Every structure is written in C-alpha cells, then in structure tokens.
Amino acid sequence: MEDQQLHTTFRMTGLLAGYLRNTLSDAERQELEQWLAANESNRAILEELINEEKAAEEWRKLAYYRERTEKAREELAAEVARRKVFRTRRLFFYRAAGVLLLVLAAAAAIWQTQFRKPDHITTAEYAENVLPGSQKAQLVLSNGNSMELNTGNDTSFMQGASVKVQQQQGLLAYEDINDNYEEIQFHQLITPKGGEYHLLLEDGTHVWLNAASSIRFPTRFSGTERRVQLSGEAYFEVAKDVKKPFIVDVNQHTSIQVLGTRFNVNAYTDEEKINTTLLEGAVAVNSGSFGRAIAPGQRAVTDHDGNKAIIVEPADTVRAVAWKNGVFDFNDTKLSEVMRQVSRWYNIDIVYEKSIPDIKVWGRMERNQNLQQLITILNGMDVRVKLESVNKLIVLQ
C-alpha cells in the first residue's frame, strides 16, 4: 500500500510538471484530469501552480532538487522491494504553490534519513523528545515578586484597590473595576525560550507575546497616552482611543505610535533589524531622528541604534504573524534566521560546525510539532543537522 502511494505521489508530480511545460500526451492529460476531479484540493494545487510568479519561483527550486529526487526515488524503490516494509514519513504541507517542491523535498528527506550514514543525520530518539513551546510566562509585580504562569495554574488577585488581575488558560487579563485613581503600578510579563503568552491590558488591548520576549506595562492607563515597553516580538490588537495614543517603546531609540490598529513588532536584539508590520489601521514609527508612517500591508525596517533612515516596504503579513497563528512560515528565509526561531521555540542551542551556510529555506509547518518533524523538512532541503542532546543542535554544513 505504501509503495503504491509513493508511486502515485511521484506520478502526479511528473504529470503536474508536464502540464506546466505543455508536454503531456492525451493519455497523460486525461490521467491528470481524473486526479484533479477526484479532490478539490488537487485542483487548487494546479490553480496555484499556474500563477506565473509563484510558478517561476517553484521552478527555480525544482531545478535544485531534481537530481536528488531522481536518485532518491531509485534508491527508495530498491529499498522497499528488498525490505517489503516501508516506514512512512509524514509530509508537511506548504502553501499550495509550494506543493510541487514539497513532494520533491519530502522524497529527498526520505533518501537522506534512510540512506545517508548515521553520523550525518539526527538521532530520532533525541529529536522526538524535544517538544515545542507552550503557554508559559513569568509575571513580575511592581514590588519585585514574581509568579509563574501556565495553563495549569489559574488564579486571580487584586492589584491595589481598583485593578483585578486574572490568569486563566493562557490569558492574563487586567480589569479596572472602579474609579479609585490610586498610584499607577507597573508589571512585566516575560516569556522564556519555549514559551508564549496572551495578555489583555486594562484598556482592552490584546498582546500576544512570542518566545524569549517581555513587555512592561502599567496595571491601568492614565494621563494622555498609553505606553508600554517591548523586548523581543509581539502582536498587538490595540483598542481605539483617540484621546490616548498607544505607544510601544522598543528600545531607547525606537517607538511605535498608534490609535487603534493591528500590527506585529519583531525587535529581537539578535536579529539584524527591527520589523514593524501593519495589518490594519495606521502606525507612525520613530527611530532616532527619523520618522515614517506606514499603511496596512507595509512594514517599517529600522536598525537597533537609530542611526539609519527607516525603510518602508511591502510586507508579507501572513508570514509576519504566522507565529501568532501557531505556524512556522519559512518563505525564502535565511537559514540563520530559521535557526534563531528554532532556538527560541524549542529552547535549544544552535551550533554551527563551520561557518553559517548562506542558504535559504522554504517550508511551512505547525509549531506544535516536535523537533523531529522540523528536522525532516530541513533534511529535505539538504540542510544537515545533528542533535547531540536534547538541547544542542549542530548544523553540519
């Protein structure tokens, strides 16, 4: 059964390729039409592939994998025939436009994990024990005391006489329950590596905090502005209040000002730039002596020290907030950036055997998978890694 499924996978890949090149015979075209008619998702694959821009990109990737894939199929078929047992490996579904590449990458992954020497691949027993991140954080109160937050320790308490704080199922919520305008106090929410958390501020603003990030905020807002301090990455859905602009201070050089909007800020200090991506509303970004406004679908790129002009460019908004939606979205992403995301989410150290490979990665997978699933995708892209222990991943090339 598995052998037949594998044959069908490669057969359909070849027919799709032939369709795009207009080289199908009448019989092959009829076979492809039957496959397309069998499932709506099959037809969606073809419709995405014939998009000129996406198809051009996939063909560029296809050229890279073609030689590996042909060899993988020959060796895999021989191995299946000899053993009579084939251990299926789960395919990770990229966007429809990347399905052709996915099939080829998956075949290459099988070849690498089955036929390469053991010292060139990751020990599966280790990788399967490296679990993805979860909802957990540390809340630091104004008096310096702290408490651990996760989905299993629901709690509520009063902060002073006016603010109720409630933690339930991964959500930390603040509520101003009376008009007692006592002294404002500040809290800090910190996510570790392998953690994320959802915060509801007193004004109704929602904040999703990514791994290895922190946000400092008042327990309730007063005065003429709403100001918070962010380190790392967060997605904001700001409650509109024309009398009180919402300001996010990223560091001493950069701030983001809004009234009511949805946007993502990636300000990790180990990333090359600070990226502010706007999904809805309007945002003004200030960095040093520079200032720019951005519109929905754009992102502002600033440096960490505020010495360079702000760059405004079109943004991939789906990719920018993929983490918040529980997805890794690597679309033409540098391997070094991919590995930084992996390090934060799986709480592991990344070590490069030599220099950092200057290569790009394509792929999309759910963030709730264990590390072995991600390694399979990397292997399929000829990125060789070795997991020495449950917290140390070595990139071998």
Short mmCIF file of C-alpha atoms in Angstrom, two decimals:
data_model
loop_
_atom_site.label_atom_id
_atom_site.label_comp_id
_atom_site.label_asym_id
_atom_site.label_seq_id
_atom_site.Cartn_x
_atom_site.Cartn_y
_atom_site.Cartn_z
CA MET A 1 0.00 0.00 0.00
CA GLU A 2 2.75 2.47 0.97
CA ASP A 3 4.70 1.63 -2.19
CA GLN A 4 1.61 2.36 -4.30
CA GLN A 5 1.01 5.68 -2.52
CA LEU A 6 4.61 6.68 -3.12
CA HIS A 7 4.31 5.75 -6.79
CA THR A 8 1.14 7.85 -7.10
CA THR A 9 2.81 10.82 -5.43
CA PHE A 10 5.69 10.83 -7.87
CA ARG A 11 3.41 10.09 -10.80
CA MET A 12 1.22 13.11 -10.09
CA THR A 13 4.27 15.29 -9.57
CA GLY A 14 5.53 14.32 -13.01
CA LEU A 15 2.16 14.98 -14.60
CA LEU A 16 1.89 18.41 -12.99
CA ALA A 17 5.37 19.24 -14.23
CA GLY A 18 4.43 18.07 -17.71
CA TYR A 19 1.28 20.15 -17.66
CA LEU A 20 3.24 23.29 -16.79
CA ARG A 21 5.69 22.54 -19.63
CA ASN A 22 2.89 21.56 -22.04
CA THR A 23 4.47 18.17 -22.79
CA LEU A 24 1.66 15.81 -21.73
CA SER A 25 0.26 13.24 -24.12
CA ASP A 26 -3.50 12.91 -24.47
CA ALA A 27 -3.48 9.86 -22.19
CA GLU A 28 -1.40 11.64 -19.55
CA ARG A 29 -3.61 14.70 -19.69
CA GLN A 30 -6.68 12.51 -19.15
CA GLU A 31 -4.99 10.79 -16.20
CA LEU A 32 -4.19 14.18 -14.67
CA GLU A 33 -7.78 15.39 -15.19
CA GLN A 34 -9.11 12.35 -13.36
CA TRP A 35 -6.80 13.09 -10.43
CA LEU A 36 -7.82 16.74 -10.39
CA ALA A 37 -11.52 15.85 -10.46
CA ALA A 38 -11.13 13.44 -7.55
CA ASN A 39 -10.43 16.11 -4.96
CA GLU A 40 -10.95 19.88 -4.77
CA SER A 41 -7.57 20.33 -3.08
CA ASN A 42 -5.90 18.68 -6.07
CA ARG A 43 -7.45 21.25 -8.38
CA ALA A 44 -6.37 24.05 -6.02
CA ILE A 45 -2.78 22.85 -6.31
CA LEU A 46 -2.83 23.25 -10.08
CA GLU A 47 -4.52 26.65 -9.94
CA GLU A 48 -1.82 27.94 -7.63
CA LEU A 49 0.98 26.44 -9.70
CA ILE A 50 -0.12 28.20 -12.88
CA ASN A 51 0.20 31.56 -11.17
CA GLU A 52 3.15 32.94 -13.12
CA GLU A 53 5.08 34.47 -10.27
CA LYS A 54 4.67 31.51 -7.96
CA ALA A 55 5.36 29.02 -10.71
CA ALA A 56 8.58 30.77 -11.65
CA GLU A 57 9.78 30.54 -8.07
CA GLU A 58 8.85 26.88 -7.77
CA TRP A 59 10.65 26.02 -11.00
CA ARG A 60 13.76 27.68 -9.65
CA LYS A 61 13.54 25.50 -6.55
CA LEU A 62 12.66 22.47 -8.67
CA ALA A 63 15.96 22.72 -10.55
CA TYR A 64 17.79 22.45 -7.24
CA TYR A 65 16.02 19.27 -6.15
CA ARG A 66 15.68 17.48 -9.47
CA GLU A 67 18.91 15.49 -9.37
CA ARG A 68 18.46 14.49 -5.71
CA THR A 69 14.86 13.46 -6.24
CA GLU A 70 15.50 11.15 -9.18
CA LYS A 71 18.23 9.37 -7.28
CA ALA A 72 16.10 9.23 -4.13
CA ARG A 73 13.26 7.55 -5.99
CA GLU A 74 15.53 4.87 -7.48
CA GLU A 75 17.18 4.06 -4.16
CA LEU A 76 13.93 4.17 -2.25
CA ALA A 77 12.17 1.83 -4.66
CA ALA A 78 15.03 -0.65 -4.37
CA GLU A 79 14.94 -0.46 -0.59
CA VAL A 80 11.17 -1.00 -0.47
CA ALA A 81 11.44 -4.02 -2.73
CA ARG A 82 14.19 -5.52 -0.57
CA ARG A 83 12.68 -4.93 2.85
CA LYS A 84 8.98 -5.23 1.99
CA VAL A 85 8.49 -2.73 4.77
CA PHE A 86 8.39 0.99 4.37
CA ARG A 87 8.14 3.39 7.21
CA THR A 88 6.02 6.26 6.03
CA ARG A 89 7.12 9.74 6.83
CA ARG A 90 4.65 12.46 7.32
CA LEU A 91 4.52 15.10 4.61
CA PHE A 92 4.40 18.71 5.71
CA PHE A 93 2.02 20.77 3.66
CA TYR A 94 3.43 24.04 2.41
CA ARG A 95 1.23 26.55 0.67
CA ALA A 96 -0.48 25.24 -2.43
CA ALA A 97 2.04 26.99 -4.66
CA GLY A 98 4.81 25.01 -2.97
CA VAL A 99 3.25 21.55 -3.20
CA LEU A 100 5.36 20.54 -6.18
CA LEU A 101 8.50 21.45 -4.28
CA LEU A 102 7.12 19.73 -1.19
CA VAL A 103 6.82 16.37 -2.90
CA LEU A 104 10.39 16.61 -4.13
CA ALA A 105 11.72 17.80 -0.79
CA ALA A 106 9.88 15.02 1.02
CA ALA A 107 11.45 12.42 -1.26
CA ALA A 108 14.87 13.92 -0.67
CA ALA A 109 14.21 13.82 3.07
CA ILE A 110 13.40 10.10 2.89
CA TRP A 111 16.59 9.49 0.96
CA GLN A 112 18.69 11.42 3.43
CA THR A 113 17.20 9.88 6.55
CA GLN A 114 17.20 6.32 5.16
CA PHE A 115 20.39 6.09 3.15
CA ARG A 116 22.92 8.57 4.50
CA LYS A 117 25.48 7.48 7.02
CA PRO A 118 24.24 7.68 10.62
CA ASP A 119 26.71 10.37 11.64
CA HIS A 120 25.15 12.70 9.05
CA ILE A 121 21.63 12.63 10.45
CA THR A 122 19.94 13.46 13.70
CA THR A 123 19.20 10.75 16.21
CA ALA A 124 15.43 10.43 16.08
CA GLU A 125 15.19 9.36 19.71
CA TYR A 126 16.65 12.71 20.79
CA ALA A 127 14.62 14.84 18.39
CA GLU A 128 11.29 13.25 19.25
CA ASN A 129 11.86 14.21 22.89
CA VAL A 130 12.44 17.87 22.07
CA LEU A 131 8.94 19.25 22.43
CA PRO A 132 7.64 22.55 21.04
CA GLY A 133 6.99 25.60 23.15
CA SER A 134 3.82 26.12 25.16
CA GLN A 135 1.86 28.79 27.01
CA LYS A 136 4.06 29.77 29.91
CA ALA A 137 5.46 33.00 31.28
CA GLN A 138 6.64 34.82 34.38
CA LEU A 139 4.79 37.80 35.79
CA VAL A 140 6.91 40.27 37.76
CA LEU A 141 4.90 42.52 40.06
CA SER A 142 5.68 46.12 41.00
CA ASN A 143 7.18 45.04 44.33
CA GLY A 144 9.61 42.69 42.62
CA ASN A 145 7.79 39.49 43.49
CA SER A 146 7.09 37.10 40.62
CA MET A 147 4.76 34.27 39.79
CA GLU A 148 4.88 31.51 37.18
CA LEU A 149 2.03 31.40 34.67
CA ASN A 150 0.88 28.44 32.61
CA THR A 151 -2.33 26.74 31.57
CA GLY A 152 -2.49 24.70 34.76
CA ASN A 153 -2.41 27.34 37.49
CA ASP A 154 -5.42 29.59 37.01
CA THR A 155 -5.53 32.39 39.57
CA SER A 156 -6.86 35.88 40.26
CA PHE A 157 -5.88 38.68 42.61
CA MET A 158 -6.32 42.39 43.19
CA GLN A 159 -3.58 44.86 42.33
CA GLY A 160 -4.36 47.68 44.71
CA ALA A 161 -7.99 48.63 45.22
CA SER A 162 -9.01 49.15 41.61
CA VAL A 163 -7.41 46.60 39.30
CA LYS A 164 -8.39 42.93 39.11
CA VAL A 165 -5.83 40.55 37.60
CA GLN A 166 -6.95 37.16 36.35
CA GLN A 167 -4.91 34.36 34.79
CA GLN A 168 -6.85 31.61 33.06
CA GLN A 169 -5.96 29.15 30.29
CA GLY A 170 -3.01 31.07 28.91
CA LEU A 171 -4.61 34.53 29.16
CA LEU A 172 -3.50 37.18 31.65
CA ALA A 173 -6.22 39.84 31.90
CA TYR A 174 -6.38 43.20 33.68
CA GLU A 175 -9.64 44.93 34.56
CA ASP A 176 -10.21 48.34 36.15
CA ILE A 177 -13.19 47.70 38.42
CA ASN A 178 -13.70 51.17 39.95
CA ASP A 179 -12.67 54.81 39.65
CA ASN A 180 -10.23 54.78 42.53
CA TYR A 181 -7.31 56.57 40.88
CA GLU A 182 -4.56 55.35 43.13
CA GLU A 183 -0.87 55.32 42.23
CA ILE A 184 -0.13 53.53 38.95
CA GLN A 185 1.91 50.33 39.30
CA PHE A 186 3.88 48.52 36.62
CA HIS A 187 4.05 44.82 35.85
CA GLN A 188 6.30 42.89 33.49
CA LEU A 189 5.32 39.76 31.57
CA ILE A 190 8.29 37.62 30.48
CA THR A 191 8.18 34.57 28.23
CA PRO A 192 11.17 32.20 28.31
CA LYS A 193 12.56 30.27 25.39
CA GLY A 194 9.89 27.72 24.54
CA GLY A 195 7.08 29.92 25.85
CA GLU A 196 4.38 32.31 24.61
CA TYR A 197 1.51 34.15 26.29
CA HIS A 198 -1.59 36.24 25.70
CA LEU A 199 -2.08 39.50 27.61
CA LEU A 200 -5.25 41.62 27.86
CA LEU A 201 -4.44 45.12 29.08
CA GLU A 202 -6.81 47.23 31.16
CA ASP A 203 -7.85 49.35 28.13
CA GLY A 204 -8.94 46.29 26.11
CA THR A 205 -5.75 45.99 24.05
CA HIS A 206 -4.66 42.41 23.29
CA VAL A 207 -0.98 41.48 23.16
CA TRP A 208 0.40 38.10 22.08
CA LEU A 209 3.97 37.66 23.28
CA ASN A 210 6.31 35.34 21.37
CA ALA A 211 9.06 33.22 22.93
CA ALA A 212 12.02 34.91 24.68
CA SER A 213 10.20 38.25 24.89
CA SER A 214 8.96 40.65 27.55
CA ILE A 215 6.58 43.56 27.93
CA ARG A 216 6.44 46.13 30.74
CA PHE A 217 3.09 47.88 31.21
CA PRO A 218 1.01 49.83 33.75
CA THR A 219 -1.73 47.93 35.52
CA ARG A 220 -4.08 50.60 34.19
CA PHE A 221 -3.61 53.59 31.90
CA SER A 222 -3.98 57.21 32.95
CA GLY A 223 -2.98 60.58 31.55
CA THR A 224 -2.80 61.41 27.86
CA GLU A 225 -1.10 58.29 26.49
CA ARG A 226 -0.87 54.51 26.82
CA ARG A 227 2.80 53.46 26.84
CA VAL A 228 4.42 50.02 27.10
CA GLN A 229 7.98 48.73 26.67
CA LEU A 230 8.69 45.69 24.49
CA SER A 231 11.66 43.38 24.08
CA GLY A 232 11.52 40.54 21.57
CA GLU A 233 8.39 40.00 19.48
CA ALA A 234 4.70 40.71 20.00
CA TYR A 235 1.50 41.04 18.01
CA PHE A 236 -0.83 43.87 19.09
CA GLU A 237 -4.54 44.48 18.62
CA VAL A 238 -4.86 47.96 20.08
CA ALA A 239 -8.18 49.23 21.45
CA LYS A 240 -9.02 52.53 19.79
CA ASP A 241 -8.90 55.66 21.94
CA VAL A 242 -8.41 58.92 20.03
CA LYS A 243 -7.63 60.77 23.26
CA LYS A 244 -4.87 58.39 24.30
CA PRO A 245 -2.42 57.21 21.62
CA PHE A 246 -0.86 53.81 22.24
CA ILE A 247 2.94 53.85 22.20
CA VAL A 248 5.29 50.88 22.10
CA ASP A 249 8.86 51.65 23.13
CA VAL A 250 11.13 49.04 21.59
CA ASN A 251 14.40 50.43 22.92
CA GLN A 252 15.78 53.85 23.74
CA HIS A 253 15.91 54.68 20.01
CA THR A 254 12.69 53.28 18.52
CA SER A 255 9.00 53.78 19.30
CA ILE A 256 5.73 52.98 17.53
CA GLN A 257 2.65 55.15 17.95
CA VAL A 258 -0.93 54.14 17.09
CA LEU A 259 -4.53 54.94 17.97
CA GLY A 260 -6.26 51.66 17.19
CA THR A 261 -4.75 49.05 14.93
CA ARG A 262 -3.33 45.57 14.41
CA PHE A 263 0.41 45.18 13.94
CA ASN A 264 3.40 42.96 14.68
CA VAL A 265 6.76 44.05 16.07
CA ASN A 266 9.86 41.86 15.77
CA ALA A 267 12.56 43.52 17.84
CA TYR A 268 14.80 40.67 18.97
CA THR A 269 18.26 42.03 19.65
CA ASP A 270 19.90 39.11 17.85
CA GLU A 271 18.06 39.91 14.60
CA GLU A 272 19.65 42.30 12.10
CA LYS A 273 16.76 44.79 12.06
CA ILE A 274 13.57 45.77 13.85
CA ASN A 275 10.49 45.00 11.73
CA THR A 276 7.12 46.62 12.33
CA THR A 277 4.41 45.09 10.11
CA LEU A 278 0.98 46.72 9.87
CA LEU A 279 -2.15 44.67 9.19
CA GLU A 280 -4.83 47.27 9.88
CA GLY A 281 -5.07 50.93 10.84
CA ALA A 282 -2.18 53.39 10.83
CA VAL A 283 1.20 53.42 12.55
CA ALA A 284 3.95 56.01 12.94
CA VAL A 285 7.43 54.60 13.52
CA ASN A 286 10.15 56.75 15.03
CA SER A 287 13.81 55.74 15.15
CA GLY A 288 16.43 58.20 16.31
CA SER A 289 15.81 61.40 14.36
CA PHE A 290 13.84 59.58 11.65
CA GLY A 291 10.08 59.07 11.41
CA ARG A 292 7.82 57.33 8.90
CA ALA A 293 4.15 56.42 8.68
CA ILE A 294 3.14 53.05 7.24
CA ALA A 295 -0.09 51.77 5.74
CA PRO A 296 -1.68 48.31 6.02
CA GLY A 297 0.34 45.73 4.11
CA GLN A 298 3.62 47.58 4.69
CA ARG A 299 6.45 47.16 7.13
CA ALA A 300 8.96 49.61 8.57
CA VAL A 301 12.53 48.36 8.88
CA THR A 302 14.76 50.15 11.39
CA ASP A 303 18.18 49.47 12.88
CA HIS A 304 18.73 48.92 16.57
CA ASP A 305 20.74 52.07 17.27
CA GLY A 306 18.52 54.55 15.40
CA ASN A 307 21.33 55.82 13.18
CA LYS A 308 19.84 54.88 9.80
CA ALA A 309 16.80 56.08 7.90
CA ILE A 310 13.64 53.97 8.17
CA ILE A 311 12.89 51.75 5.19
CA VAL A 312 9.22 51.23 4.28
CA GLU A 313 8.43 48.30 2.00
CA PRO A 314 5.63 45.85 1.12
CA ALA A 315 5.17 43.16 3.76
CA ASP A 316 4.13 39.53 3.80
CA THR A 317 1.57 39.98 6.56
CA VAL A 318 0.67 36.28 6.68
CA ARG A 319 4.27 35.35 7.32
CA ALA A 320 4.76 38.16 9.84
CA VAL A 321 2.04 36.85 12.16
CA ALA A 322 2.41 33.14 11.37
CA TRP A 323 3.96 32.52 14.80
CA LYS A 324 0.90 34.01 16.50
CA ASN A 325 -1.30 31.63 14.48
CA GLY A 326 0.79 28.62 15.50
CA VAL A 327 2.79 28.22 12.30
CA PHE A 328 6.40 28.32 11.16
CA ASP A 329 6.40 30.11 7.79
CA PHE A 330 9.81 29.99 6.12
CA ASN A 331 9.43 31.66 2.75
CA ASP A 332 12.83 32.30 1.17
CA THR A 333 14.24 32.73 4.68
CA LYS A 334 17.93 32.73 5.57
CA LEU A 335 18.99 29.57 7.39
CA SER A 336 20.48 31.66 10.20
CA GLU A 337 17.10 33.33 10.82
CA VAL A 338 15.32 29.97 10.73
CA MET A 339 17.73 28.60 13.31
CA ARG A 340 17.19 31.55 15.63
CA GLN A 341 13.45 30.88 15.54
CA VAL A 342 14.07 27.19 16.19
CA SER A 343 16.33 28.01 19.13
CA ARG A 344 13.72 30.25 20.75
CA TRP A 345 10.76 27.96 20.27
CA TYR A 346 12.37 24.62 21.16
CA ASN A 347 14.68 26.08 23.82
CA ILE A 348 17.80 24.61 22.30
CA ASP A 349 21.25 25.95 21.45
CA ILE A 350 22.29 26.14 17.80
CA VAL A 351 25.94 25.42 16.98
CA TYR A 352 27.46 25.70 13.51
CA GLU A 353 30.14 23.14 12.75
CA LYS A 354 31.86 25.58 10.40
CA SER A 355 30.64 28.92 9.11
CA ILE A 356 26.94 29.73 8.86
CA PRO A 357 25.72 28.37 5.48
CA ASP A 358 24.50 31.12 3.18
CA ILE A 359 21.37 29.33 2.02
CA LYS A 360 17.61 29.94 2.00
CA VAL A 361 14.89 27.74 3.44
CA TRP A 362 11.31 27.21 2.25
CA GLY A 363 8.70 25.47 4.32
CA ARG A 364 5.60 25.75 6.46
CA MET A 365 4.60 23.60 9.42
CA GLU A 366 2.59 23.76 12.61
CA ARG A 367 4.55 24.96 15.62
CA ASN A 368 3.05 22.25 17.83
CA GLN A 369 5.20 19.55 16.19
CA ASN A 370 8.21 18.07 17.95
CA LEU A 371 11.68 18.88 16.68
CA GLN A 372 11.96 15.71 14.60
CA GLN A 373 9.25 16.95 12.25
CA LEU A 374 11.16 20.16 11.55
CA ILE A 375 14.44 18.31 11.09
CA THR A 376 12.82 16.15 8.44
CA ILE A 377 11.95 19.28 6.45
CA LEU A 378 15.48 20.65 6.86
CA ASN A 379 16.94 17.34 5.71
CA GLY A 380 14.69 17.51 2.68
CA MET A 381 16.32 20.81 1.80
CA ASP A 382 19.81 19.36 2.14
CA VAL A 383 20.39 21.08 5.48
CA ARG A 384 22.27 18.53 7.54
CA VAL A 385 21.88 18.76 11.29
CA LYS A 386 22.81 16.60 14.24
CA LEU A 387 21.19 16.70 17.66
CA GLU A 388 23.85 15.88 20.24
CA SER A 389 21.46 16.07 23.17
CA VAL A 390 18.00 17.39 23.92
CA ASN A 391 19.32 20.96 23.97
CA LYS A 392 22.10 21.20 21.38
CA LEU A 393 21.54 21.16 17.62
CA ILE A 394 24.59 21.20 15.35
CA VAL A 395 24.38 22.42 11.77
CA LEU A 396 26.85 20.28 9.85
CA GLN A 397 27.16 22.29 6.64
#
